[in-house]
Short mmCIF file of C-alpha atoms in Angstrom, two decimals:
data_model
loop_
_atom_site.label_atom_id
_atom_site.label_comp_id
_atom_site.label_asym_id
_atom_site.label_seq_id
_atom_site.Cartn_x
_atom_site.Cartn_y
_atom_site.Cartn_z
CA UNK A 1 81.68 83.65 92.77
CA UNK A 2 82.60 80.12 92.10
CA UNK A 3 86.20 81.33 91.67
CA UNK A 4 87.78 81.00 94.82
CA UNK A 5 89.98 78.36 96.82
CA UNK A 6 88.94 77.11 99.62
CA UNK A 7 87.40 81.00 99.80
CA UNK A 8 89.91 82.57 98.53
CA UNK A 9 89.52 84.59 95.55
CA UNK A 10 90.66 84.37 92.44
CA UNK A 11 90.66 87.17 90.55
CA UNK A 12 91.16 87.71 86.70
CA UNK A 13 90.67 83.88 86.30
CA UNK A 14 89.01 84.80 82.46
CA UNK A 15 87.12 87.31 80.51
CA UNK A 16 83.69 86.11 81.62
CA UNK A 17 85.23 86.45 85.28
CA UNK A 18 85.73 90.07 84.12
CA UNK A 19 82.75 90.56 82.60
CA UNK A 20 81.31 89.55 85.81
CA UNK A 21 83.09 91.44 87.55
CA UNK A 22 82.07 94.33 85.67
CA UNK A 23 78.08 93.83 86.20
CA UNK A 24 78.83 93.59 90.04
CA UNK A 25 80.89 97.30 89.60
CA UNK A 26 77.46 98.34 88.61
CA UNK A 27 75.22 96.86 90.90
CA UNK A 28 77.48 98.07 93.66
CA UNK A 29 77.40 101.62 92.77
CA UNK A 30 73.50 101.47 91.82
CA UNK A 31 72.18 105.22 91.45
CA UNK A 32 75.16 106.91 93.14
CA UNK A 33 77.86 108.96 91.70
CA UNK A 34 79.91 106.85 89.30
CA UNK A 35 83.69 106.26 91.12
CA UNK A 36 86.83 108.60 89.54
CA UNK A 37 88.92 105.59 90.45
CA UNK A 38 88.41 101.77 91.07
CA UNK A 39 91.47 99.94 92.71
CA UNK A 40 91.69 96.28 92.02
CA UNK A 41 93.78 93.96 92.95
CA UNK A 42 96.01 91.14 90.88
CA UNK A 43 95.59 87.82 90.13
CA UNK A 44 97.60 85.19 91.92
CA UNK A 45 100.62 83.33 89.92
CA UNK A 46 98.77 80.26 89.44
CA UNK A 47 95.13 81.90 87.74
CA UNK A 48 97.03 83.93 85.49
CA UNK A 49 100.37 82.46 83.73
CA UNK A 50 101.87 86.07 82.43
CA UNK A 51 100.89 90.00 83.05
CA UNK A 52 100.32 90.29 79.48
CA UNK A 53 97.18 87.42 80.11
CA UNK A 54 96.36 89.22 83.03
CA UNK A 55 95.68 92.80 81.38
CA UNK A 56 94.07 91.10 78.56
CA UNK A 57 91.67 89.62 80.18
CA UNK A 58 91.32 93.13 82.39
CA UNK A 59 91.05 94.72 79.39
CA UNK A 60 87.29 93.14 78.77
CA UNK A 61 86.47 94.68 82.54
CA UNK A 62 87.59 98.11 81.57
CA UNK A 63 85.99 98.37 78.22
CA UNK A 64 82.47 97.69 79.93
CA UNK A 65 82.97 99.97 83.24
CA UNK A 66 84.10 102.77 81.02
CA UNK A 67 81.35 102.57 78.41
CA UNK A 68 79.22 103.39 81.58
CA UNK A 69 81.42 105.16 83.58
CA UNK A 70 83.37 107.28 81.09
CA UNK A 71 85.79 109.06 83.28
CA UNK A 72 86.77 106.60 85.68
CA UNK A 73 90.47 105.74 86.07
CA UNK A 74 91.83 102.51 87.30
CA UNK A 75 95.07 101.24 89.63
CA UNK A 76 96.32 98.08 90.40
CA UNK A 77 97.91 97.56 93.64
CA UNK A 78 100.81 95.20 94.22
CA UNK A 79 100.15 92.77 97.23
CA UNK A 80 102.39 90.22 99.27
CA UNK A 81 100.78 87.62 101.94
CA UNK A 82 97.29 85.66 101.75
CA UNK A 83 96.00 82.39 102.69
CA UNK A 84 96.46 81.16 99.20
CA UNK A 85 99.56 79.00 98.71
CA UNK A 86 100.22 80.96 95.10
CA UNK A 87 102.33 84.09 95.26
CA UNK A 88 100.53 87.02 93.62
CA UNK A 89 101.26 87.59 90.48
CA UNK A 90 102.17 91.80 90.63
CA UNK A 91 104.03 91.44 94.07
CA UNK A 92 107.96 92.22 94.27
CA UNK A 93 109.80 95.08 92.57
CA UNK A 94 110.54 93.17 89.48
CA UNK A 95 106.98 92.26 88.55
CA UNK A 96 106.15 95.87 89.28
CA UNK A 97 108.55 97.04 86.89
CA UNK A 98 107.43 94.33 84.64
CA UNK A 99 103.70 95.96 84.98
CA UNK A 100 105.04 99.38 84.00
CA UNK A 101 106.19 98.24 81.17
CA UNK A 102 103.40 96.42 79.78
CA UNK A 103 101.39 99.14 80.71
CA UNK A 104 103.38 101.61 78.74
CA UNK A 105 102.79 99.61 75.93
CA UNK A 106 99.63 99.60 75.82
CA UNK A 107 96.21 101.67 75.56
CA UNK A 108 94.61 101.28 78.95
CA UNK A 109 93.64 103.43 81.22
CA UNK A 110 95.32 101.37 84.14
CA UNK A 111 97.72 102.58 86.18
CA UNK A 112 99.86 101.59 89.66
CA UNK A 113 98.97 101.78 93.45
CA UNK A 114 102.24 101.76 94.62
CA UNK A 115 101.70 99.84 98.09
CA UNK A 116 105.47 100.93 99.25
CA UNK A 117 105.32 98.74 102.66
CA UNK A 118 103.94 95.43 100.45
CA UNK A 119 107.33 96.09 98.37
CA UNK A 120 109.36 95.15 101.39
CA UNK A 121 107.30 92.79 102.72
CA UNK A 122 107.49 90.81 99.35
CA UNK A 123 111.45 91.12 99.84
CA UNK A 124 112.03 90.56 103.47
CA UNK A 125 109.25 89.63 105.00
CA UNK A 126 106.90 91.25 107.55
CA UNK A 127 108.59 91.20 110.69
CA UNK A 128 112.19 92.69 109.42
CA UNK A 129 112.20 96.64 109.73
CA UNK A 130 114.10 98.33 106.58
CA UNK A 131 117.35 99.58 106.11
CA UNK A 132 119.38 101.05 103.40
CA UNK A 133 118.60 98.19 101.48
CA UNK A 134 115.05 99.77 100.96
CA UNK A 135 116.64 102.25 98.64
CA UNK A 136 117.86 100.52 96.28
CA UNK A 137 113.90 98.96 95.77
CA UNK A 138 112.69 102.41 95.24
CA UNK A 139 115.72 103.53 92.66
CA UNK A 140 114.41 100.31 90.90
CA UNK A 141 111.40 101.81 90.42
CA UNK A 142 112.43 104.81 88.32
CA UNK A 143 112.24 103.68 84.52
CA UNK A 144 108.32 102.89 85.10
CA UNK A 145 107.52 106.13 87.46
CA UNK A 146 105.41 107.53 85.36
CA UNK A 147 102.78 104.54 85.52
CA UNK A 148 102.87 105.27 89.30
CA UNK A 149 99.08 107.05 89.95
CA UNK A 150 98.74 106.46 93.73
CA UNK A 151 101.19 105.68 96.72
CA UNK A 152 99.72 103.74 99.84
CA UNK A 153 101.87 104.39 102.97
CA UNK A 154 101.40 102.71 106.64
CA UNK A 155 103.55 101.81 109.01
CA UNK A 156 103.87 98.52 111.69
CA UNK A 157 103.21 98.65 115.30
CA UNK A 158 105.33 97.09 117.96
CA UNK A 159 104.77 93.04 117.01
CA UNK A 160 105.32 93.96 113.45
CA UNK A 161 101.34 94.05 112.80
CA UNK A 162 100.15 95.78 109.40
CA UNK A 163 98.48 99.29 109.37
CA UNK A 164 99.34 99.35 113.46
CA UNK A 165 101.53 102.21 113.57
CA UNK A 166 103.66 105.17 111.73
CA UNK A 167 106.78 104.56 109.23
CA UNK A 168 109.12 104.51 112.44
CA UNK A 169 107.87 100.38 112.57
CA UNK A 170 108.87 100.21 108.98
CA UNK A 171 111.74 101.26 108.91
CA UNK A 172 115.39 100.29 111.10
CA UNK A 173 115.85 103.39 113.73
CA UNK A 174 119.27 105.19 113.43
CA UNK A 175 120.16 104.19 110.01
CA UNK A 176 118.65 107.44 107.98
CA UNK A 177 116.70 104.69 105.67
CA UNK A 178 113.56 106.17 106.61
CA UNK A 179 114.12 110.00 105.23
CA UNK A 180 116.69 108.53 102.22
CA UNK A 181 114.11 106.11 101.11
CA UNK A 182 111.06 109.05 100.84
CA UNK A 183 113.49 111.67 99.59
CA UNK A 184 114.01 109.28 96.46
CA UNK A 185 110.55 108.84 96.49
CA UNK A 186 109.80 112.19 96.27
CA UNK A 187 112.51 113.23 93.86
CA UNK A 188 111.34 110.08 91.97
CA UNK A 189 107.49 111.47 91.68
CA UNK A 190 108.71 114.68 91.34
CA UNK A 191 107.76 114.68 87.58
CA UNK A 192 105.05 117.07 86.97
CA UNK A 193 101.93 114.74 86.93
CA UNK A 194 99.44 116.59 88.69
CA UNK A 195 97.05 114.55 90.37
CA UNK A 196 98.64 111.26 91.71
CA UNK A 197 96.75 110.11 95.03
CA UNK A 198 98.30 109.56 98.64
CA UNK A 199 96.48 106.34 100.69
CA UNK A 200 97.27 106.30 103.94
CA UNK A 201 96.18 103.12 105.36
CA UNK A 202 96.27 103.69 109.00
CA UNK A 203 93.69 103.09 111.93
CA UNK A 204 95.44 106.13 114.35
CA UNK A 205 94.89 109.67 113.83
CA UNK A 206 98.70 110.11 115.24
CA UNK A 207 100.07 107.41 112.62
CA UNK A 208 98.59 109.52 110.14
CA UNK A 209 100.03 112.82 111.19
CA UNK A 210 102.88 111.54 111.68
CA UNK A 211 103.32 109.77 108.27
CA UNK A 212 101.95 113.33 106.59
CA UNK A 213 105.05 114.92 108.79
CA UNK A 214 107.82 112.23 107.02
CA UNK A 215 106.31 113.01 104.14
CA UNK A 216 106.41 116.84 103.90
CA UNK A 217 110.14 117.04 105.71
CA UNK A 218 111.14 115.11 102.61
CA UNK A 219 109.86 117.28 100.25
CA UNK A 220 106.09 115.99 99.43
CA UNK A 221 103.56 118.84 98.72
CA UNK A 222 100.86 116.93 100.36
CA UNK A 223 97.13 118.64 99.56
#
């Protein structure tokens, strides 16, 4: 608990931090059912120097949540925006790719949440909606695809707000961004792993069905 700025956390600061972390995994969960999956998040620029540091000091959390837990699977999500004045450290496209690749390098049983809106956020900001530009992101993407596990999807409402509406806020209206950018998605994913997850991080029920709707006119089997 003592690391945090100004109560802000700072993750993956070192291996007892993970440790920690660990032992709190495990008083959290108690006597239930042991998770399948545990999402974290990364550690901000400024705790963790290099993604290499970063997953080895994960790599002390893992090794004592699977000796318990031994089927559990791991993601890491990318994130843009906080209230600390360090950029995270897994954020933009090229430190996502950068993950990938240390990841395929390496014996772990972590994989990516692909937080697709974060991407552009990290890019343009949270107010500009997405044009073809977005593409080009996603083609980016490809050489590390299959390190991809889970996909979070939500859309902005009308003031740009986070979660507050379907991919229509996301995306620029009449430019064909929205259906080119989740075609390549889907053709991207389209590799035969069987069970990647779908997050949709949405308050509406109509967001949602929406979203599902994009999703399956591109192609997505969605189960």
């Amino acid at each position: 608990k003592a690391s945090h700025r100004r109560g802000v956390p700072e993750l993956w600061s070192s291996p007892q931090w993970s440790e920690e972390f660990g032992q709190f995994i495990f008083r959290l969960v108690g006597t239930s059912a042991p998770p399948d999956v545990i999402e974290i998040h990364p550690p901000f620029a400024c705790t963790t120097s290099s993604i290499e540091d970063f997953l080895d000091t994960y790599t002390v959390f893992e090794s004592i949540v699977r000796d318990r837990f031994h089927s559990c699977e791991f993601v890491v999500e990318n994130r843009s925006g906080s209230k600390h004045p360090s950029p995270f450290l897994v954020s933009g496209v090229d430190s996502i790719v950068a993950l990938g690749q240390a990841l395929a390098t390496r014996s772990l049983h972590l994989r990516i949440a692909l937080d697709l809106p974060q991407v552009y956020t990290a890019h343009w900001g949270s107010k500009q909606q997405v044009g073809m530009e977005g593409l080009d992101l996603i083609q980016r993407l490809r050489p590390i695809h299959a390190q991809i596990h889970t996909l979070h999807l939500w859309g902005r409402g009308a003031s740009g707000g986070a979660h507050s509406g379907g991919l229509d806020g996301l995306f620029a209206a009449g430019t064909g961004a929205k259906e080119a950018c989740l075609r390549e998605l889907c053709q991207m994913l389209d590799d035969g792993e069987p069970d990647r997850h779908l997050v949709l991080e949405v308050t509406r029920q109509s967001d949602m069905e929406a979203i599902l709707a994009d999703l399956q006119n591109a192609g997505f089997a969605v189960r």
